[in-house]
PDB file of C-alpha atoms in Angstrom:
ATOM      1  CA  SER Q   1     -16.588  -6.964  16.281  1.00 70.00           C
ATOM      2  CA  PRO Q   2     -14.309  -3.946  16.032  1.00 76.00           C
ATOM      3  CA  ASP Q   3     -15.251  -0.704  14.330  1.00 82.00           C
ATOM      4  CA  ALA Q   4     -12.750   1.572  12.574  1.00 85.00           C
ATOM      5  CA  ALA Q   5     -11.290   3.160  15.713  1.00 89.00           C
ATOM      6  CA  THR Q   6     -11.162  -0.043  17.737  1.00 88.00           C
ATOM      7  CA  GLY Q   7      -9.724  -1.932  14.773  1.00 86.00           C
ATOM      8  CA  ALA Q   8      -6.896   0.598  14.427  1.00 91.00           C
ATOM      9  CA  GLN Q   9      -6.139   0.360  18.148  1.00 93.00           C
ATOM     10  CA  LEU Q  10      -6.163  -3.420  18.027  1.00 89.00           C
ATOM     11  CA  ALA Q  11      -3.954  -3.505  14.925  1.00 91.00           C
ATOM     12  CA  HIS Q  12      -1.532  -1.096  16.583  1.00 93.00           C
ATOM     13  CA  ALA Q  13      -1.433  -3.166  19.787  1.00 95.00           C
ATOM     14  CA  LEU Q  14      -0.809  -6.383  17.863  1.00 94.00           C
ATOM     15  CA  VAL Q  15       1.971  -4.779  15.834  1.00 93.00           C
ATOM     16  CA  ARG Q  16       3.625  -3.232  18.912  1.00 94.00           C
ATOM     17  CA  SER Q  17       3.624  -6.601  20.638  1.00 94.00           C
ATOM     18  CA  GLY Q  18       5.274  -8.257  17.637  1.00 92.00           C
ATOM     19  CA  ARG Q  19       2.205 -10.242  16.650  1.00 94.00           C
ATOM     20  CA  LEU Q  20       2.185  -9.368  12.953  1.00 91.00           C
ATOM     21  CA  ASP Q  21       0.596 -12.654  11.948  1.00 91.00           C
ATOM     22  CA  GLN Q  22      -2.337 -11.995  14.273  1.00 92.00           C
ATOM     23  CA  ALA Q  23      -2.631  -8.456  12.923  1.00 91.00           C
ATOM     24  CA  LEU Q  24      -2.708  -9.894   9.416  1.00 89.00           C
ATOM     25  CA  ALA Q  25      -5.401 -12.371  10.482  1.00 88.00           C
ATOM     26  CA  LEU Q  26      -7.456  -9.494  11.903  1.00 88.00           C
ATOM     27  CA  LEU Q  27      -7.486  -7.790   8.507  1.00 89.00           C
ATOM     28  CA  SER Q  28      -8.476 -10.882   6.597  1.00 84.00           C
ATOM     29  CA  GLY Q  29     -11.024 -12.080   9.133  1.00 82.00           C
ATOM     30  CA  ARG Q  30     -14.787 -11.876   9.027  1.00 83.00           C
ATOM     31  CA  HIS Q  31     -14.820  -8.321  10.397  1.00 78.00           C
ATOM     32  CA  SER Q  32     -12.383  -6.869   7.856  1.00 82.00           C
ATOM     33  CA  SER Q  33     -15.076  -4.824   6.116  1.00 82.00           C
ATOM     34  CA  ARG Q  34     -15.764  -2.961   9.378  1.00 85.00           C
ATOM     35  CA  LEU Q  35     -12.153  -1.948   9.901  1.00 89.00           C
ATOM     36  CA  GLY Q  36     -11.083   1.507   8.861  1.00 89.00           C
ATOM     37  CA  VAL Q  37      -8.267   2.475   6.555  1.00 93.00           C
ATOM     38  CA  ASP Q  38      -5.948   3.107   9.520  1.00 94.00           C
ATOM     39  CA  ALA Q  39      -5.934  -0.545  10.600  1.00 93.00           C
ATOM     40  CA  PHE Q  40      -4.854  -1.594   7.116  1.00 93.00           C
ATOM     41  CA  ALA Q  41      -2.242   1.175   6.906  1.00 95.00           C
ATOM     42  CA  ILE Q  42      -0.717   0.231  10.275  1.00 95.00           C
ATOM     43  CA  VAL Q  43      -0.325  -3.427   9.360  1.00 94.00           C
ATOM     44  CA  GLU Q  44       0.777  -2.694   5.789  1.00 95.00           C
ATOM     45  CA  LYS Q  45       3.594  -0.435   7.016  1.00 95.00           C
ATOM     46  CA  SER Q  46       4.651  -2.865   9.725  1.00 94.00           C
ATOM     47  CA  LEU Q  47       4.892  -5.760   7.286  1.00 95.00           C
ATOM     48  CA  PHE Q  48       6.820  -3.562   4.858  1.00 97.00           C
ATOM     49  CA  ASP Q  49       9.223  -2.459   7.597  1.00 96.00           C
ATOM     50  CA  ALA Q  50       9.742  -6.136   8.484  1.00 95.00           C
ATOM     51  CA  GLY Q  51      10.709  -6.894   4.878  1.00 97.00           C
ATOM     52  CA  ARG Q  52       7.553  -8.906   4.287  1.00 95.00           C
ATOM     53  CA  PHE Q  53       6.831  -7.074   1.040  1.00 97.00           C
ATOM     54  CA  ALA Q  54       4.483  -9.568  -0.620  1.00 96.00           C
ATOM     55  CA  GLU Q  55       2.304  -9.676   2.498  1.00 95.00           C
ATOM     56  CA  ALA Q  56       2.372  -5.887   2.815  1.00 96.00           C
ATOM     57  CA  ALA Q  57       1.185  -5.656  -0.798  1.00 97.00           C
ATOM     58  CA  GLN Q  58      -1.641  -8.098  -0.057  1.00 95.00           C
ATOM     59  CA  VAL Q  59      -2.743  -5.963   2.886  1.00 95.00           C
ATOM     60  CA  GLY Q  60      -2.738  -2.936   0.606  1.00 95.00           C
ATOM     61  CA  GLU Q  61      -4.877  -4.796  -1.905  1.00 96.00           C
ATOM     62  CA  LEU Q  62      -7.321  -5.938   0.755  1.00 93.00           C
ATOM     63  CA  GLY Q  63      -7.517  -2.519   2.361  1.00 94.00           C
ATOM     64  CA  PHE Q  64      -8.022  -0.807  -0.988  1.00 96.00           C
ATOM     65  CA  ALA Q  65     -10.911  -3.166  -1.748  1.00 94.00           C
ATOM     66  CA  HIS Q  66     -12.666  -1.796   1.352  1.00 91.00           C
ATOM     67  CA  HIS Q  67     -11.310   1.760   1.222  1.00 93.00           C
ATOM     68  CA  PRO Q  68     -10.118   3.098  -2.152  1.00 95.00           C
ATOM     69  CA  ASP Q  69      -7.484   5.235  -0.490  1.00 95.00           C
ATOM     70  CA  PRO Q  70      -4.623   6.444  -2.722  1.00 97.00           C
ATOM     71  CA  THR Q  71      -2.044   5.966   0.043  1.00 96.00           C
ATOM     72  CA  LEU Q  72      -2.940   2.292   0.458  1.00 96.00           C
ATOM     73  CA  ALA Q  73      -2.594   1.805  -3.300  1.00 97.00           C
ATOM     74  CA  TYR Q  74       0.698   3.743  -3.464  1.00 98.00           C
ATOM     75  CA  ASN Q  75       2.139   1.717  -0.594  1.00 97.00           C
ATOM     76  CA  ALA Q  76       0.991  -1.511  -2.237  1.00 98.00           C
ATOM     77  CA  ALA Q  77       2.895  -0.381  -5.350  1.00 98.00           C
ATOM     78  CA  CYS Q  78       6.010   0.201  -3.246  1.00 98.00           C
ATOM     79  CA  SER Q  79       5.642  -3.236  -1.676  1.00 98.00           C
ATOM     80  CA  PHE Q  80       5.237  -4.937  -5.049  1.00 98.00           C
ATOM     81  CA  ALA Q  81       8.268  -3.053  -6.372  1.00 98.00           C
ATOM     82  CA  ARG Q  82      10.361  -4.177  -3.394  1.00 98.00           C
ATOM     83  CA  ALA Q  83       9.082  -7.732  -3.884  1.00 97.00           C
ATOM     84  CA  GLY Q  84      10.424  -7.691  -7.457  1.00 97.00           C
ATOM     85  CA  ARG Q  85       7.000  -7.631  -9.089  1.00 97.00           C
ATOM     86  CA  PRO Q  86       7.111  -4.593 -11.401  1.00 97.00           C
ATOM     87  CA  THR Q  87       3.942  -5.350 -13.353  1.00 97.00           C
ATOM     88  CA  GLU Q  88       1.842  -5.370 -10.200  1.00 98.00           C
ATOM     89  CA  ALA Q  89       3.701  -2.335  -8.857  1.00 98.00           C
ATOM     90  CA  VAL Q  90       2.862  -0.268 -11.931  1.00 98.00           C
ATOM     91  CA  ALA Q  91      -0.757  -1.447 -11.829  1.00 98.00           C
ATOM     92  CA  TRP Q  92      -1.027  -0.287  -8.208  1.00 98.00           C
ATOM     93  CA  LEU Q  93       0.543   3.066  -9.035  1.00 97.00           C
ATOM     94  CA  GLU Q  94      -2.155   3.401 -11.685  1.00 97.00           C
ATOM     95  CA  ARG Q  95      -4.814   2.657  -9.043  1.00 97.00           C
ATOM     96  CA  ALA Q  96      -3.236   5.180  -6.677  1.00 97.00           C
ATOM     97  CA  ILE Q  97      -3.388   7.870  -9.351  1.00 96.00           C
ATOM     98  CA  ALA Q  98      -6.972   6.971 -10.247  1.00 96.00           C
ATOM     99  CA  ALA Q  99      -7.863   7.264  -6.536  1.00 97.00           C
ATOM    100  CA  GLY Q 100      -6.303  10.720  -6.251  1.00 96.00           C
ATOM    101  CA  TYR Q 101      -2.553  10.359  -5.753  1.00 95.00           C
ATOM    102  CA  ARG Q 102      -0.873  13.484  -7.172  1.00 93.00           C
ATOM    103  CA  ASP Q 103       2.745  13.725  -5.971  1.00 93.00           C
ATOM    104  CA  PRO Q 104       5.233  13.234  -8.821  1.00 91.00           C
ATOM    105  CA  VAL Q 105       8.102  14.565  -6.685  1.00 92.00           C
ATOM    106  CA  GLN Q 106       7.562  11.868  -4.058  1.00 94.00           C
ATOM    107  CA  MET Q 107       7.149   9.224  -6.742  1.00 94.00           C
ATOM    108  CA  GLU Q 108      10.422  10.195  -8.403  1.00 93.00           C
ATOM    109  CA  ALA Q 109      12.385  10.392  -5.144  1.00 96.00           C
ATOM    110  CA  ASP Q 110      10.972   7.293  -3.452  1.00 97.00           C
ATOM    111  CA  PRO Q 111      13.716   4.639  -3.236  1.00 98.00           C
ATOM    112  CA  ASP Q 112      11.040   1.958  -2.917  1.00 98.00           C
ATOM    113  CA  LEU Q 113      10.251   2.541  -6.598  1.00 98.00           C
ATOM    114  CA  ASP Q 114      13.866   2.459  -7.841  1.00 97.00           C
ATOM    115  CA  SER Q 115      13.344  -0.898  -9.517  1.00 97.00           C
ATOM    116  CA  LEU Q 116      10.661   0.659 -11.738  1.00 97.00           C
ATOM    117  CA  ARG Q 117      12.705   3.555 -13.119  1.00 95.00           C
ATOM    118  CA  GLY Q 118      13.514   1.687 -16.338  1.00 95.00           C
ATOM    119  CA  VAL Q 119       9.979   0.401 -16.900  1.00 96.00           C
ATOM    120  CA  GLN Q 120       8.196   2.273 -19.688  1.00 96.00           C
ATOM    121  CA  GLU Q 121       4.776   2.084 -18.008  1.00 96.00           C
ATOM    122  CA  TYR Q 122       6.256   3.704 -14.901  1.00 96.00           C
ATOM    123  CA  ARG Q 123       7.762   6.516 -16.966  1.00 94.00           C
ATOM    124  CA  THR Q 124       4.396   7.042 -18.674  1.00 94.00           C
ATOM    125  CA  LEU Q 125       2.638   7.357 -15.303  1.00 93.00           C
ATOM    126  CA  ARG Q 126       5.295   9.727 -14.031  1.00 92.00           C
ATOM    127  CA  GLU Q 127       4.889  11.951 -17.088  1.00 90.00           C
ATOM    128  CA  ARG Q 128       1.118  11.890 -16.731  1.00 89.00           C
ATOM    129  CA  LEU Q 129       1.468  13.145 -13.155  1.00 89.00           C
ATOM    130  CA  ARG Q 130       3.836  15.905 -14.251  1.00 86.00           C
ATOM    131  CA  ALA Q 131       1.510  17.120 -17.016  1.00 81.00           C
ATOM    132  CA  PRO Q 132      -0.503  20.204 -16.091  1.00 76.00           C
ATOM    133  CA  GLY Q 133      -4.235  19.773 -15.570  1.00 61.00           C
TER     134      GLY Q 133
END
């Protein structure tokens, strides 16, 4: 039963050996609550890089349920946006902001969010991040 450090090492090893499905199974298995945020981040990024956006978003959701980390939520938003699911993408940006995400420059420049630029809820979030205090 891996702890946070061992889980991250195992996730990394599985990803490096091209065993993404096994890495995904690790995160959704019975020991998922013991894994640290790094294990989820490693697999989320690897799935995203492989173009498996819906699965990357699911990993972000699962990881965020265990670790309310703003980066996991932001990356889930990017994955949902790339998967053509703008409603979920905006909802995950909202979660990222609620968890502490505070980088409007990154949000505006990130090509992963290009599909959201015309969505009013996205523009509202962007303006909220820009507002002082």
